[in-house]
Structures are given as structure tokens and as C-alpha cells.
């Protein structure tokens, strides 16, 4: 099964909400803290949470159905 990447940061209520929604729907994902790389901060700082499949991205707010569409 293909996993999605959720770009987020610590203490981000919207990011926590997005992760909970994905978990509740059984959508596999890996969470990446944007603070780990300068490039991620530059790309996602004001957009998080962002869900990616490596080719396409969804900016918040997104639905579980939209997330499934990335798979």
C-alpha cells in the first residue's frame, strides 16, 4: 500500500486534526515535521498541513475523500 506524507509541525492544531482524520479513515501516512529541513520550511511554512503523494499535494483544508484520491 502506498503511503502519503503529511507535512506538519509540532504544536499545530490543524496538523493534529488532519492526522487524526487520516488515522480514523485508515489512510496510511508518514508525518514529517517541516522544521527538519530548510526546504520544507520554505515550501510549507504557511500552508501546513499539506498532504503529498510525491507527485501531487493537497493544502488544508482537505477531506478524507480527497486524501484517498491521492492514493
PDB file of C-alpha atoms in Angstrom:
ATOM      1  CA  UNK A   1       0.000   0.000   0.000  1.00  0.00           C
ATOM      2  CA  UNK A   2       1.260   3.441  -0.914  1.00  0.00           C
ATOM      3  CA  UNK A   3       1.792   5.880   1.943  1.00  0.00           C
ATOM      4  CA  UNK A   4       1.142   9.577   1.846  1.00  0.00           C
ATOM      5  CA  UNK A   5       3.289  12.220   3.513  1.00  0.00           C
ATOM      6  CA  UNK A   6       1.723  14.724   5.879  1.00  0.00           C
ATOM      7  CA  UNK A   7       3.911  17.807   6.224  1.00  0.00           C
ATOM      8  CA  UNK A   8       3.266  19.404   9.603  1.00  0.00           C
ATOM      9  CA  UNK A   9       4.946  20.906  12.625  1.00  0.00           C
ATOM     10  CA  UNK A  10       4.826  20.334  16.371  1.00  0.00           C
ATOM     11  CA  UNK A  11       2.007  22.091  18.255  1.00  0.00           C
ATOM     12  CA  UNK A  12      -0.042  22.735  15.122  1.00  0.00           C
ATOM     13  CA  UNK A  13      -3.738  22.119  15.937  1.00  0.00           C
ATOM     14  CA  UNK A  14      -4.713  21.903  12.259  1.00  0.00           C
ATOM     15  CA  UNK A  15      -1.950  19.355  11.663  1.00  0.00           C
ATOM     16  CA  UNK A  16      -3.146  17.272  14.614  1.00  0.00           C
ATOM     17  CA  UNK A  17      -6.697  17.404  13.268  1.00  0.00           C
ATOM     18  CA  UNK A  18      -5.557  16.306   9.798  1.00  0.00           C
ATOM     19  CA  UNK A  19      -3.544  13.397  11.241  1.00  0.00           C
ATOM     20  CA  UNK A  20      -6.488  12.251  13.369  1.00  0.00           C
ATOM     21  CA  UNK A  21      -8.815  12.366  10.365  1.00  0.00           C
ATOM     22  CA  UNK A  22      -6.414  10.277   8.277  1.00  0.00           C
ATOM     23  CA  UNK A  23      -5.964   7.750  11.098  1.00  0.00           C
ATOM     24  CA  UNK A  24      -9.728   7.435  11.620  1.00  0.00           C
ATOM     25  CA  UNK A  25     -10.219   6.689   7.930  1.00  0.00           C
ATOM     26  CA  UNK A  26      -7.364   4.154   7.893  1.00  0.00           C
ATOM     27  CA  UNK A  27      -5.308   6.150   5.407  1.00  0.00           C
ATOM     28  CA  UNK A  28      -1.614   5.248   5.707  1.00  0.00           C
ATOM     29  CA  UNK A  29       0.701   8.231   6.031  1.00  0.00           C
ATOM     30  CA  UNK A  30       4.078   9.305   7.332  1.00  0.00           C
ATOM     31  CA  UNK A  31       4.249  12.591   9.209  1.00  0.00           C
ATOM     32  CA  UNK A  32       7.181  14.898   8.505  1.00  0.00           C
ATOM     33  CA  UNK A  33       7.985  17.883  10.714  1.00  0.00           C
ATOM     34  CA  UNK A  34       8.826  20.755   8.367  1.00  0.00           C
ATOM     35  CA  UNK A  35      11.326  22.071  10.942  1.00  0.00           C
ATOM     36  CA  UNK A  36      13.678  19.229   9.937  1.00  0.00           C
ATOM     37  CA  UNK A  37      14.653  20.791   6.590  1.00  0.00           C
ATOM     38  CA  UNK A  38      15.025  24.395   5.473  1.00  0.00           C
ATOM     39  CA  UNK A  39      13.484  23.484   2.113  1.00  0.00           C
ATOM     40  CA  UNK A  40      10.334  22.179   3.820  1.00  0.00           C
ATOM     41  CA  UNK A  41      10.046  25.350   5.891  1.00  0.00           C
ATOM     42  CA  UNK A  42      10.334  27.429   2.711  1.00  0.00           C
ATOM     43  CA  UNK A  43       7.771  25.320   0.837  1.00  0.00           C
ATOM     44  CA  UNK A  44       5.200  24.612   3.543  1.00  0.00           C
ATOM     45  CA  UNK A  45       5.524  27.207   6.327  1.00  0.00           C
ATOM     46  CA  UNK A  46       2.203  28.977   5.708  1.00  0.00           C
ATOM     47  CA  UNK A  47       0.465  26.024   4.018  1.00  0.00           C
ATOM     48  CA  UNK A  48       0.591  23.257   6.637  1.00  0.00           C
ATOM     49  CA  UNK A  49      -0.811  20.763   6.956  1.00  0.00           C
ATOM     50  CA  UNK A  50      -0.026  19.585   3.434  1.00  0.00           C
ATOM     51  CA  UNK A  51      -0.658  16.037   2.222  1.00  0.00           C
ATOM     52  CA  UNK A  52       1.508  14.693  -0.604  1.00  0.00           C
ATOM     53  CA  UNK A  53       1.873  11.520  -2.644  1.00  0.00           C
ATOM     54  CA  UNK A  54       5.167  12.693  -4.128  1.00  0.00           C
ATOM     55  CA  UNK A  55       3.537  13.969  -7.304  1.00  0.00           C
ATOM     56  CA  UNK A  56       0.511  15.947  -6.135  1.00  0.00           C
ATOM     57  CA  UNK A  57      -0.311  17.866  -2.957  1.00  0.00           C
ATOM     58  CA  UNK A  58      -3.405  18.857  -1.026  1.00  0.00           C
ATOM     59  CA  UNK A  59      -3.372  22.003   1.079  1.00  0.00           C
ATOM     60  CA  UNK A  60      -5.551  22.213   4.168  1.00  0.00           C
ATOM     61  CA  UNK A  61      -8.497  22.044   4.367  1.00  0.00           C
ATOM     62  CA  UNK A  62      -8.834  18.676   2.643  1.00  0.00           C
ATOM     63  CA  UNK A  63     -11.298  15.859   3.155  1.00  0.00           C
ATOM     64  CA  UNK A  64     -10.660  12.171   3.727  1.00  0.00           C
ATOM     65  CA  UNK A  65     -12.120  11.505   0.277  1.00  0.00           C
ATOM     66  CA  UNK A  66      -9.648  13.929  -1.323  1.00  0.00           C
ATOM     67  CA  UNK A  67      -6.830  12.261   0.619  1.00  0.00           C
ATOM     68  CA  UNK A  68      -7.910   8.830  -0.652  1.00  0.00           C
ATOM     69  CA  UNK A  69      -7.804  10.283  -4.150  1.00  0.00           C
ATOM     70  CA  UNK A  70      -4.056  10.840  -3.761  1.00  0.00           C
ATOM     71  CA  UNK A  71      -3.556   7.109  -3.311  1.00  0.00           C
TER      72      UNK A  71
END
